[in-house]
Tab-separated table of C-alpha atoms in Angstrom:
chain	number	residue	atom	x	y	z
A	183	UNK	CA	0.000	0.000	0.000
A	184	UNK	CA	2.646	2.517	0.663
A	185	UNK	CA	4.007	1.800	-3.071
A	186	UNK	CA	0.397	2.557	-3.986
A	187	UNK	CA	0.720	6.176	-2.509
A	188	UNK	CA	4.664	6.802	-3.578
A	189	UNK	CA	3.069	6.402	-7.109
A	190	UNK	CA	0.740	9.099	-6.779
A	191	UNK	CA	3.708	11.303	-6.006
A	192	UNK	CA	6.019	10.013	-8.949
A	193	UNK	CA	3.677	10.854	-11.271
A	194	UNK	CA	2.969	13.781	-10.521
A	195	UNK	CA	6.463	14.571	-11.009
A	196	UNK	CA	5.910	13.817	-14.209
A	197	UNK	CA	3.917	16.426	-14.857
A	198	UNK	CA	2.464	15.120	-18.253
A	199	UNK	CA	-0.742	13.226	-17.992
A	200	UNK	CA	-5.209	14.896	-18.840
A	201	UNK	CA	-9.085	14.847	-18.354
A	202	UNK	CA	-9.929	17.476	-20.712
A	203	UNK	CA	-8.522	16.223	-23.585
A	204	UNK	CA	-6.974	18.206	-26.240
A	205	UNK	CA	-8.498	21.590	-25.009
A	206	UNK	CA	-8.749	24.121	-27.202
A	207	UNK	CA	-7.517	22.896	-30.663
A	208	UNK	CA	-10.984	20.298	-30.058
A	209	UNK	CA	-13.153	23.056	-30.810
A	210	UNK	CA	-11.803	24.602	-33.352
A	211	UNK	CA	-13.401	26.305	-36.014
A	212	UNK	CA	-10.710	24.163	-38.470
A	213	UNK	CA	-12.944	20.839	-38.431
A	214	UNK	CA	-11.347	17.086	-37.924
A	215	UNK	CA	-11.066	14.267	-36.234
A	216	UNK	CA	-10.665	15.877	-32.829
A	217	UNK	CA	-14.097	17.755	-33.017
A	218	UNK	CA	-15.531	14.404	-33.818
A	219	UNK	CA	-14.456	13.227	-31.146
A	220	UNK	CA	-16.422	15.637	-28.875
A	221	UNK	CA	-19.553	15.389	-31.397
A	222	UNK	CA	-19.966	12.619	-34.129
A	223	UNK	CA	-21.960	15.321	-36.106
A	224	UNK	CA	-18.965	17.459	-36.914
A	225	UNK	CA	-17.490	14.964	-39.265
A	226	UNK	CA	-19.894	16.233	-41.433
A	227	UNK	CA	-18.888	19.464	-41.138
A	228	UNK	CA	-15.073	18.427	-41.930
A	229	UNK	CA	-12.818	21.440	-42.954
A	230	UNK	CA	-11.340	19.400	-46.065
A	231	UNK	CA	-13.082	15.936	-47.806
A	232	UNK	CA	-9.972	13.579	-46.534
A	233	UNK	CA	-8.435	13.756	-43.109
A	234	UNK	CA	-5.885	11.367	-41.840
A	235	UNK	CA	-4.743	11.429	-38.276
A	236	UNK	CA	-1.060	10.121	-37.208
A	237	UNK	CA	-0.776	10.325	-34.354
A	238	UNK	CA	-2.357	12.734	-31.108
A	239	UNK	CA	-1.296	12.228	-27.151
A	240	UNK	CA	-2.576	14.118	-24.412
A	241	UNK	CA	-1.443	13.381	-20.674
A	242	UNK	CA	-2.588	15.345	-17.528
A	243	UNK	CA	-2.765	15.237	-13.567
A	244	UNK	CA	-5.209	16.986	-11.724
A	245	UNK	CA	-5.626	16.502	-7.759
A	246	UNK	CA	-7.214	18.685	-4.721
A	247	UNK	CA	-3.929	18.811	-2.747
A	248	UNK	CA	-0.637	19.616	-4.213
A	249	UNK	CA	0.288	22.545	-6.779
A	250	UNK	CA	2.666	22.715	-9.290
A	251	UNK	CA	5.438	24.896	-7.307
A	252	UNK	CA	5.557	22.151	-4.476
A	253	UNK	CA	7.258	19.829	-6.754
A	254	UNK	CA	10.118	22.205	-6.434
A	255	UNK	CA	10.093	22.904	-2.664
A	256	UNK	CA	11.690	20.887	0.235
A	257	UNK	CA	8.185	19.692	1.836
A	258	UNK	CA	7.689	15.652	1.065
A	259	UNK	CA	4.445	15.199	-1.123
A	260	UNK	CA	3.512	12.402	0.941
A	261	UNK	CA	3.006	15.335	3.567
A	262	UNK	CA	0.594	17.524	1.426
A	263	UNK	CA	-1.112	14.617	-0.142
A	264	UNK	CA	-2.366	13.684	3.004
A	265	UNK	CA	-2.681	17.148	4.882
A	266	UNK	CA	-5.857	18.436	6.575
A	267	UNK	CA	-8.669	16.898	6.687
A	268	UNK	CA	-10.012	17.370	3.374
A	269	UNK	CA	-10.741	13.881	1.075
A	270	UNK	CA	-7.704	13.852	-1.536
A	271	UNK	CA	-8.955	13.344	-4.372
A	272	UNK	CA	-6.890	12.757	-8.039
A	273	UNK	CA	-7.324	12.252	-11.274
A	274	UNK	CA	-4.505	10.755	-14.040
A	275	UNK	CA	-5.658	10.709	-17.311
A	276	UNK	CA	-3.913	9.894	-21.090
A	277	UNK	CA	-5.175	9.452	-24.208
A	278	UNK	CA	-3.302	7.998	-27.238
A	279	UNK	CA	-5.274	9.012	-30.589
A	280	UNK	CA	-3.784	6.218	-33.331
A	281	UNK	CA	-4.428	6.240	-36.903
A	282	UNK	CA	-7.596	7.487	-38.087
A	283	UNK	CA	-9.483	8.325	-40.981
A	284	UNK	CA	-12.381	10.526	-42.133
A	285	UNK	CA	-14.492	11.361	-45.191
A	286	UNK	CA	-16.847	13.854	-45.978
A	287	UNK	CA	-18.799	13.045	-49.111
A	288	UNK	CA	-22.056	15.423	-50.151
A	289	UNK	CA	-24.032	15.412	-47.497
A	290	UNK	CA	-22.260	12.243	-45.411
A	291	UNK	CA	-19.429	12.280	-42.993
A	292	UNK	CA	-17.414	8.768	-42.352
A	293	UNK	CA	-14.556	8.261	-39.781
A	294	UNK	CA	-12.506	5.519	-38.426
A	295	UNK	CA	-10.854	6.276	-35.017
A	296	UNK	CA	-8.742	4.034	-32.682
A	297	UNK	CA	-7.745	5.307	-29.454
A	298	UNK	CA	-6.013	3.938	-26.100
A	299	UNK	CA	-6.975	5.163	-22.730
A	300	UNK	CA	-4.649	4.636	-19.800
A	301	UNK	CA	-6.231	6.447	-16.010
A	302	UNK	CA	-5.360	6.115	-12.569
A	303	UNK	CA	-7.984	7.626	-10.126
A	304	UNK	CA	-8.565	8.440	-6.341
A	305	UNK	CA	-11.730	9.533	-5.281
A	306	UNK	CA	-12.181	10.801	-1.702
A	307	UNK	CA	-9.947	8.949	0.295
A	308	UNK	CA	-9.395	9.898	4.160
A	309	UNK	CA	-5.655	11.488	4.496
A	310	UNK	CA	-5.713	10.545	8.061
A	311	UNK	CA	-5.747	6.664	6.535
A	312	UNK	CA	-2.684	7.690	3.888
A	313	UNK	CA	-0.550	9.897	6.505
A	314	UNK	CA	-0.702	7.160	9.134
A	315	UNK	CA	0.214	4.430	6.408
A	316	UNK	CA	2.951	6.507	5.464
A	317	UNK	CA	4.169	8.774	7.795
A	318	UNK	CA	5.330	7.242	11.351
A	319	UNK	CA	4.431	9.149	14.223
A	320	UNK	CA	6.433	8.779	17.303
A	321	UNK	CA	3.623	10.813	19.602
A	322	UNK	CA	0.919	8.944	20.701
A	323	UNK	CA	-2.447	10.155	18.757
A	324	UNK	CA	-5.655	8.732	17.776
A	325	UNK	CA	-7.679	9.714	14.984
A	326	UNK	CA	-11.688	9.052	14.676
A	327	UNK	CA	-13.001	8.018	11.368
A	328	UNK	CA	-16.495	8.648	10.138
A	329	UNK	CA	-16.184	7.792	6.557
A	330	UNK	CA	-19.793	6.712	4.861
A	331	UNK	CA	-19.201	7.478	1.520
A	332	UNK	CA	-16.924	5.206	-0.982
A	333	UNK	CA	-13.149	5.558	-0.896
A	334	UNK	CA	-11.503	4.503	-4.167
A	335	UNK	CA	-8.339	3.409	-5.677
A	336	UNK	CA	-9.488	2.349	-9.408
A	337	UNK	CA	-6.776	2.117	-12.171
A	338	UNK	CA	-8.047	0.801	-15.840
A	339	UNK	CA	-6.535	0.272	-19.256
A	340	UNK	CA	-8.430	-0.169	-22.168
A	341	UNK	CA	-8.490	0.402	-26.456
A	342	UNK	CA	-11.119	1.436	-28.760
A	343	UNK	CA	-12.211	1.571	-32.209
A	344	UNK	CA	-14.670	3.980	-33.592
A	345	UNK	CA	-16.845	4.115	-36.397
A	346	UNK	CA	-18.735	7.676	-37.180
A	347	UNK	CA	-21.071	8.454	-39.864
A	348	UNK	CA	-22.602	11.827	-39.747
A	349	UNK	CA	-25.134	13.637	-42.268
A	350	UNK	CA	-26.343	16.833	-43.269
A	351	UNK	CA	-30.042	16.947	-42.355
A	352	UNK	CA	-30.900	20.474	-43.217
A	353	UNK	CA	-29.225	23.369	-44.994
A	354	UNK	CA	-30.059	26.939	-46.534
A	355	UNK	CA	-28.268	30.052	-46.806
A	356	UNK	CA	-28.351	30.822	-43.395
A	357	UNK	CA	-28.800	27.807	-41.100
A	358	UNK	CA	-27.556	23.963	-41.406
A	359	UNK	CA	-28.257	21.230	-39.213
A	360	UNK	CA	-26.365	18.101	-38.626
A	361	UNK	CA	-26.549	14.573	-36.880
A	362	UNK	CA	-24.217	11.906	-35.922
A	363	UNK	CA	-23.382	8.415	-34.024
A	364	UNK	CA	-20.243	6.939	-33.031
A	365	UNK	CA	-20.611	3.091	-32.593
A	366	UNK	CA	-16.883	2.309	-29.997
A	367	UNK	CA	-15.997	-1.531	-30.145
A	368	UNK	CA	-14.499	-1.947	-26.657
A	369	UNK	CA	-10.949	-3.822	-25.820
A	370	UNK	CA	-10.495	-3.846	-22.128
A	371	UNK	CA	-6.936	-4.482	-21.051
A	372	UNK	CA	-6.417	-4.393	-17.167
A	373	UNK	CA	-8.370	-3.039	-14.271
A	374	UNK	CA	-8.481	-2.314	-10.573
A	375	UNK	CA	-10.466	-1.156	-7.781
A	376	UNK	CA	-10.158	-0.989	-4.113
A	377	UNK	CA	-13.472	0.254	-2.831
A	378	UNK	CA	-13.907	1.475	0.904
A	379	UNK	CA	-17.695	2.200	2.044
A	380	UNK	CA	-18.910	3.156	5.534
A	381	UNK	CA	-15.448	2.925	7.169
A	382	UNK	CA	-16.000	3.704	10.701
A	383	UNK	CA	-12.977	3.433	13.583
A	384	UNK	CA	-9.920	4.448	15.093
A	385	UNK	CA	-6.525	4.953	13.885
A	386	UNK	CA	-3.922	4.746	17.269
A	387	UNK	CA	-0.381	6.067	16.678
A	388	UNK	CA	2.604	5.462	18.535
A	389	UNK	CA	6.360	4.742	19.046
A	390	UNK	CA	6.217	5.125	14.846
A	391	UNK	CA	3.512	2.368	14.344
A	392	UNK	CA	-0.009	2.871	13.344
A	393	UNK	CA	-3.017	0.537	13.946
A	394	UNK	CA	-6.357	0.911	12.890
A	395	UNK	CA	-9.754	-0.840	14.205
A	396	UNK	CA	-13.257	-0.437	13.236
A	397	UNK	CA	-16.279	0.254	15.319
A	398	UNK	CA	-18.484	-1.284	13.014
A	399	UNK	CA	-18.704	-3.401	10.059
A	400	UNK	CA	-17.434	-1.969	6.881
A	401	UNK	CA	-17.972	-2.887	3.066
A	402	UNK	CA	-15.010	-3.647	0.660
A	403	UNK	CA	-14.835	-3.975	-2.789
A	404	UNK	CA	-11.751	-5.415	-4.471
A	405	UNK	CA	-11.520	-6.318	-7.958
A	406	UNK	CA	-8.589	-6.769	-10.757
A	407	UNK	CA	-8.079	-8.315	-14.102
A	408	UNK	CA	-4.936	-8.428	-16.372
A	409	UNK	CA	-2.126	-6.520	-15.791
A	410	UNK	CA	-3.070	-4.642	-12.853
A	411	UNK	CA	-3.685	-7.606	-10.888
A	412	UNK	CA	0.075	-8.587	-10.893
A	413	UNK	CA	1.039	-5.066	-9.784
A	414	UNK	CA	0.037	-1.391	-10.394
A	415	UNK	CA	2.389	1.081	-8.926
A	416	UNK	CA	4.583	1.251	-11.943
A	417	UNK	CA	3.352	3.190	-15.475
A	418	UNK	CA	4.185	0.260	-17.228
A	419	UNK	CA	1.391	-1.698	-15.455
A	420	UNK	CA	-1.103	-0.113	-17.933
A	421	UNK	CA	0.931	0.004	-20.893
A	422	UNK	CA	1.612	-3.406	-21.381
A	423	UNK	CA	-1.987	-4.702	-21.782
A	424	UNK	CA	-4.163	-1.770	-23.082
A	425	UNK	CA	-5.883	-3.420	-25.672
A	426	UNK	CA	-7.701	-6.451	-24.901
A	427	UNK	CA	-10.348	-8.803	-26.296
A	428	UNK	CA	-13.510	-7.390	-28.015
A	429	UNK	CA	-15.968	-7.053	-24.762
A	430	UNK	CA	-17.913	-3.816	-25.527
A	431	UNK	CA	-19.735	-1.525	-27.217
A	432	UNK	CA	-19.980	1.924	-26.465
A	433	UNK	CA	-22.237	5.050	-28.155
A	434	UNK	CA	-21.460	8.694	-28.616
A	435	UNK	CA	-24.904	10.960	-30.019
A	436	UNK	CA	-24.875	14.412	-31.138
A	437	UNK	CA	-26.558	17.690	-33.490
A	438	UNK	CA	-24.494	20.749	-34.364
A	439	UNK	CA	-26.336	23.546	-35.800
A	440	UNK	CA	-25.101	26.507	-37.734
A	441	UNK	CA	-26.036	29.854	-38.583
A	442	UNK	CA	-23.944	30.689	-41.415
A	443	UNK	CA	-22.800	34.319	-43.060
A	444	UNK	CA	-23.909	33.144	-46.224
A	445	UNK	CA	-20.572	31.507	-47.536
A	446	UNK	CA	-18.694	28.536	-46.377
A	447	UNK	CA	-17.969	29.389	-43.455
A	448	UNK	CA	-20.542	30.452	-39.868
A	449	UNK	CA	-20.872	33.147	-37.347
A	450	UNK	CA	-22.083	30.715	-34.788
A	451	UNK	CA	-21.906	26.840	-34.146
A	452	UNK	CA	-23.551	25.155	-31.510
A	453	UNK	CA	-23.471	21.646	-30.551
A	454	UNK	CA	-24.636	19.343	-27.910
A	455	UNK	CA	-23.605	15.153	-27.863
A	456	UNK	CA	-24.100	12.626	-25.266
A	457	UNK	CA	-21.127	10.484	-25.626
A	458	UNK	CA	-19.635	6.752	-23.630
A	459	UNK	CA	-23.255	5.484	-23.446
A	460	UNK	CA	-21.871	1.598	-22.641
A	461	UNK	CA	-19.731	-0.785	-20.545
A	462	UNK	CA	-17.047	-2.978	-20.971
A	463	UNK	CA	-16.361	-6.672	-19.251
A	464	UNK	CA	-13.524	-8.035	-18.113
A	465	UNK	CA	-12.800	-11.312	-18.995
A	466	UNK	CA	-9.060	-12.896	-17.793
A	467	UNK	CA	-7.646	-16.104	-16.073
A	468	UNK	CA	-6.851	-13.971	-13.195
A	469	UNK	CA	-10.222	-12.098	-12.923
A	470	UNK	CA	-11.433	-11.492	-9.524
A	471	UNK	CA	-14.184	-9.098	-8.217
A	472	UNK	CA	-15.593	-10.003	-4.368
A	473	UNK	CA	-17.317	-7.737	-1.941
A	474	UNK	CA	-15.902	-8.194	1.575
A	475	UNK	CA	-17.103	-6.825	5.355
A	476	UNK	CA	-14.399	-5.862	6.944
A	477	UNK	CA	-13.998	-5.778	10.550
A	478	UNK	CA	-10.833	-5.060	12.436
A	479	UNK	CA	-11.302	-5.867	16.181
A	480	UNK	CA	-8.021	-6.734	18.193
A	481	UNK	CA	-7.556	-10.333	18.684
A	482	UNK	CA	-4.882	-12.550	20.213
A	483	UNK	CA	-2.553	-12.576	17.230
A	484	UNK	CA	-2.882	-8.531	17.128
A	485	UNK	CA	-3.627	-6.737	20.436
A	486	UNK	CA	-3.925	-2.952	18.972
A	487	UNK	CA	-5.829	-3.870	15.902
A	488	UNK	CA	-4.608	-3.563	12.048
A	489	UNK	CA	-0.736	-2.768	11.457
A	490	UNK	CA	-0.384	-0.620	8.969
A	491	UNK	CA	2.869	-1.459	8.436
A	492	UNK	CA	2.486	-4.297	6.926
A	493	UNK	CA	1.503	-2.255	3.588
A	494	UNK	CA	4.567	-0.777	3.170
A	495	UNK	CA	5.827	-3.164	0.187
A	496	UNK	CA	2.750	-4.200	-0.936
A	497	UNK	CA	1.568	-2.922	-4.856
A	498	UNK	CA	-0.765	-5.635	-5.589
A	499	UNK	CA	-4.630	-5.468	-4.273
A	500	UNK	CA	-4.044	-9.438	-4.154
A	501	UNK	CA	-1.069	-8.875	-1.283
A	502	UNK	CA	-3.934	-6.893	0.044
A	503	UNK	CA	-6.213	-9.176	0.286
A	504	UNK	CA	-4.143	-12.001	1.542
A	505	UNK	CA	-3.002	-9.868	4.430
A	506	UNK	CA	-5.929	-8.814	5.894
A	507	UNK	CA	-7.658	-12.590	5.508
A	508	UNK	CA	-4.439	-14.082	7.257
A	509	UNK	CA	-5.175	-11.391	10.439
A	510	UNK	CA	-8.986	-12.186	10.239
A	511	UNK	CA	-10.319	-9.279	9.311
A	512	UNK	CA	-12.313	-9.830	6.451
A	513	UNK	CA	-15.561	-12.774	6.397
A	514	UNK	CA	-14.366	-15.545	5.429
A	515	UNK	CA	-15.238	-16.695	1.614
A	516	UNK	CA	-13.087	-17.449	-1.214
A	517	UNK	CA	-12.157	-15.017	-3.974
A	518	UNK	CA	-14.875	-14.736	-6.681
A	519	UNK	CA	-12.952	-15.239	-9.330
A	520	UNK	CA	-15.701	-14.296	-12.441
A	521	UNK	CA	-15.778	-11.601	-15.365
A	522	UNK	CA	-17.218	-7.730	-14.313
A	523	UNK	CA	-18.504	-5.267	-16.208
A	524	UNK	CA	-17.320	-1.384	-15.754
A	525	UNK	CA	-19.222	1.253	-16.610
A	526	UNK	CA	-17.756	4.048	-19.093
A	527	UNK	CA	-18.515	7.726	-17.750
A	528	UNK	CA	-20.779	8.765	-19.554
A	529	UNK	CA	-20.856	12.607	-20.420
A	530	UNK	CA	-22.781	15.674	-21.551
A	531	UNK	CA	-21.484	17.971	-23.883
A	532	UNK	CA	-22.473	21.492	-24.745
A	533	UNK	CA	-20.354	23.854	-26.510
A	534	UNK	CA	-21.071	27.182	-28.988
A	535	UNK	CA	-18.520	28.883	-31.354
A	536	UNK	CA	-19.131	32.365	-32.309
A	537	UNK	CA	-17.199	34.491	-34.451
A	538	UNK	CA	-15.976	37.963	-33.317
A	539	UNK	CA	-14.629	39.535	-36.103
A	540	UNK	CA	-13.277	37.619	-39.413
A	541	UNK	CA	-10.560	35.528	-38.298
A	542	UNK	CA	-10.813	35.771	-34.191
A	543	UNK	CA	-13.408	33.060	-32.493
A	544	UNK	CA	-14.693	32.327	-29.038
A	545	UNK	CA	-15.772	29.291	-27.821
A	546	UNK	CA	-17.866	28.091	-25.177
A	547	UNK	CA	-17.633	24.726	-23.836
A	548	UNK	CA	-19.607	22.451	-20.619
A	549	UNK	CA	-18.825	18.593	-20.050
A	550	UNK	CA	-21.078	16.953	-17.212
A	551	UNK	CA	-20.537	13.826	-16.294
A	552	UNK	CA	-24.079	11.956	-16.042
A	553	UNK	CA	-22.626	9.210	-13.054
A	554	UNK	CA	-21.296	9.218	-9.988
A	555	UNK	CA	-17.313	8.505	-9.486
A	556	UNK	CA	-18.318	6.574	-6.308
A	557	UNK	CA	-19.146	3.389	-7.729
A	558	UNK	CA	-17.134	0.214	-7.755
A	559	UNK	CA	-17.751	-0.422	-11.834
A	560	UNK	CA	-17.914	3.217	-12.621
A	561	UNK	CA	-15.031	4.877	-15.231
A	562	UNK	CA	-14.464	8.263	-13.369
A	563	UNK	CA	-14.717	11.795	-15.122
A	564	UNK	CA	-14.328	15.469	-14.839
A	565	UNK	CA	-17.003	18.043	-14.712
A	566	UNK	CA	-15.531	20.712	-17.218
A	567	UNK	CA	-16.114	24.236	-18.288
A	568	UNK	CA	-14.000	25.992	-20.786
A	569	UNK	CA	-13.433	29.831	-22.875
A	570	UNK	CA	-11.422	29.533	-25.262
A	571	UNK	CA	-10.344	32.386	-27.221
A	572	UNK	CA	-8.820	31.999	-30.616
A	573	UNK	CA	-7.419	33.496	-33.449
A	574	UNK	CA	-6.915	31.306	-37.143
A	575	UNK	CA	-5.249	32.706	-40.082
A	576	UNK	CA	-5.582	29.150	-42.157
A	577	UNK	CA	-2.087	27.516	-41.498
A	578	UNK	CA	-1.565	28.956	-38.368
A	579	UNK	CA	-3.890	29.019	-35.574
A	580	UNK	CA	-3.227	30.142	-31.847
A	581	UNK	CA	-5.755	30.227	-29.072
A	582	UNK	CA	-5.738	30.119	-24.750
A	583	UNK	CA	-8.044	27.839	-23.284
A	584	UNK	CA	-9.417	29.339	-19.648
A	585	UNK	CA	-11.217	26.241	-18.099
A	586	UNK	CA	-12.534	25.102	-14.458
A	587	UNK	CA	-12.878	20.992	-13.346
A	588	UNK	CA	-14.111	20.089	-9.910
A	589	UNK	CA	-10.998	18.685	-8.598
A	590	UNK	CA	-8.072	21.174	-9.709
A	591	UNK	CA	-10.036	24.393	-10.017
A	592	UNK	CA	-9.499	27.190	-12.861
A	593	UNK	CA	-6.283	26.679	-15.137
A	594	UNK	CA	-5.308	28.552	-17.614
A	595	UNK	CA	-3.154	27.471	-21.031
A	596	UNK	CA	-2.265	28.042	-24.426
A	597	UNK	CA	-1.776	26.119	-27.784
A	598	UNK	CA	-1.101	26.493	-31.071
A	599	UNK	CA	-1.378	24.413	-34.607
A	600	UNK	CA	0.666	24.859	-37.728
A	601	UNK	CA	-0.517	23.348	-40.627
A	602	UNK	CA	-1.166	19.456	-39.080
A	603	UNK	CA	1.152	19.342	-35.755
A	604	UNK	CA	-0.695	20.981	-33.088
A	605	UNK	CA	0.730	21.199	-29.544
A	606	UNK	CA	-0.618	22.777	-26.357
A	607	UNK	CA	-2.053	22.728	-22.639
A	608	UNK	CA	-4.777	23.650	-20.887
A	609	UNK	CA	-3.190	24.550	-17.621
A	610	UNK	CA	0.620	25.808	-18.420
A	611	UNK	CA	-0.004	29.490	-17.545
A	612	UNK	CA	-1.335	28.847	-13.806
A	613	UNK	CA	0.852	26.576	-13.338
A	614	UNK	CA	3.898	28.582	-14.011
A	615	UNK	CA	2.214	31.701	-11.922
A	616	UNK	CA	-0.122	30.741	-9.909
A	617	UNK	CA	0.234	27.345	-8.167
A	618	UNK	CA	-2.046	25.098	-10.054
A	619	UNK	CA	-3.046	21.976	-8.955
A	620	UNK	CA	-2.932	20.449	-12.683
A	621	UNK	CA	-0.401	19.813	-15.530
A	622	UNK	CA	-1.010	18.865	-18.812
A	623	UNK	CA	0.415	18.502	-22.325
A	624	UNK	CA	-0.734	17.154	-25.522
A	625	UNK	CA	0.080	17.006	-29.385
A	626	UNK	CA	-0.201	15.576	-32.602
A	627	UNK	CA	0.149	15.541	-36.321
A	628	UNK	CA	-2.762	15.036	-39.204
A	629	UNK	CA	-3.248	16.421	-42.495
A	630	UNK	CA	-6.182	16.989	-44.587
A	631	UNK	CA	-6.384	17.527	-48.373
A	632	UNK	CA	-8.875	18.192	-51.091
């Protein structure tokens, strides 16, 4: 377990992994792939007939606790992970856009997408549970803990192929209207959850050991499938099985509408899409998902209760489970070794483009996610809100997304494309100035002719 919670300091460092994905140069007026991706109607409002995408990656971590400058500083992040009394919460996102095609023809818009998606969530987990694990105290202290929602460590891997078609379904001199469906084929690769609910106790602290016990029964979720079972405190983990067996099908919806300035081109776009309608089930020789009560009373083999020390070198949820069966803490049943199905987060999107003067845009844009994160099965997600303003002279286009999410607050960034490489993030100007709590990158190349 304490590997578990290095890792959420390591990457960090790395500064490079995101939620809102591709911000900015996804909305822009200059129509591709990437806007497809947020609506399936906008491939049939693609800039050029033929667009082929090479390559696009986008990383980011966002979390409640630590800011960018206190990578730099002498303070351990273990120390402001788990500071307060506030639930840390985190989010580590990337996104790996492969090849990908699309086609507008007449009225019709086509595309082929494949994509990889690689996160590492935790959602509202105690610090006094984390600092104790971690950092020895050598005063005596106790801690009460009241915890009745879910605390999560979830950590999934998993591919996808798309296939769009869109289509023009009304158009005059001043307005068009368009609809489109993605159909995702699903590939999951490796998954995890440790699920806490209605965790109720005392944490005791002394001579630099830390035991907890409960004061009433709690519920515990633990569940893992390819290569996350083996181990997942190392990147690597999720790379090395990200796409899977076909076990899923997913659905993105969506209408754009335009009111044009009488040429090609629009003074306003609007569009709305409900996208990740689906699940995905894990299927693997090493598949387990069991629901536990655990109850940690002292007994004769451990007088104080839980040792919490006995995490320290543990980075499997397997380890996990073996240790606190062996100490008798958990009912006694075997492991339920059968496939799962997770839920993908399904979103809301809203977004409107407007045009300022020739040339100059601003953009509007709201994602809502439509579940809870709290869930065992349930794919996390951001809620988003985004301004973007932009300014595209054809081969070059520059523009600074301002956004908000509900774990790292407001972030500001800036990107840029020229001709098909594009490279940006949404969060490099706050957290250069002002102490953000997220970092993010992304880029890519495509080209469109004709």
């Amino acid at each position: 377990m304490k590997q578990i919670i290095v890792t959420f300091g390591l990457l960090i460092g790395f500064g490079v992994f995101a939620q809102d994905h591709f911000s900015g140069i996804s909305t822009s007026n200059r129509v591709g792939i990437l806007n497809g991706g947020i609506n399936p109607a906008e491939f049939s409002n693609l800039s050029k007939k033929i667009e082929v995408n090479i390559y696009g990656l986008s990383f980011n971590v966002s979390n409640n606790k630590i800011g960018f400058k206190d990578l730099t500083s002498d303070t351990n992040l273990e120390d402001l992970i788990f500071k307060g009394t506030e639930p840390v919460n985190m989010r580590i996102d990337g996104q790996i856009l492969g090849p990908s095609f699309a086609l507008k023809l007449m009225k019709w818009g086509f595309g082929v997408t494949t994509k990889a998606n690689i996160k590492f969530d935790v959602i509202n987990v105690d610090p006094a549970i984390g600092n104790a694990i971690y950092n020895n105290n050598d005063i005596a202290f106790i801690t009460l803990l009241n915890k009745s929602g879910n605390q999560r460590f979830a950590g999934t891997s998993y591919g996808e192929v798309g296939l769009s078609v869109a289509r023009t379904i009304f158009e005059n001199d001043k307005n068009k209207f368009d609809a489109g469906i993605t159909v995702k084929f699903l590939f999951p690769g490796s998954y995890s959850n440790f699920g806490l609910q209605n965790l109720s106790g005392t944490i005791t602290e002394s001579s630099g050991s830390s035991y907890l016990t409960t004061s009433q029964s709690a519920n515990l979720n633990i569940a893992y499938s390819g290569g996350l079972a083996d181990s997942f405190s190392n990147f690597n983990d999720y790379t090395k099985s990200i796409f899977g067996g076909l076990n899923g099908v997913a659905t993105d919806i969506g209408i754009t509408y335009q009111l044009k300035d009488g040429k090609s081109k629009y003074k306003i776009k609007g569009g709305i899409a409900i996208r990740n309608i689906g699940s995905m089930t894990f299927k693997d020789d090493n598949n387990y998902n069991t629901n536990y009560s655990l109850n940690i009373q002292p007994n004769l083999q451990n007088l104080q209760g839980l040792d919490l020390s006995q995490f320290n070198n543990v980075d499997n949820l397997q380890d996990v489970e073996d240790i606190l069966i062996q100490n008798g803490y958990l009912v006694a049943q075997p492991r339920n070794k059968s496939d799962f199905k997770v839920n993908l987060p399904t979103l809301f999107t809203l977004y409107g483009d407007f045009k300022i003067i020739p040339k100059v845009y601003i953009t509007g844009y709201l994602q809502q996610k439509m579940q809870k994160d709290t869930g065992d099965n349930q794919i996390t997600a951001q809620n988003i809100f985004s301004v973007t303003p932009r300014i595209n002279l054809g081969f070059f286009e520059g523009y600074i997304p301002i956004s908000n999410n509900d774990i790292a607050g407001t972030n500001v960034g800036i990107g840029f494309r020229l001709g098909g490489f594009y490279l940006g993030s949404s969060s490099i100007f706050t957290a250069l100035t002002s102490d953000s709590k997220q970092a993010d990158i992304y880029t890519g190349f495509r080209f469109a002719f004709l």
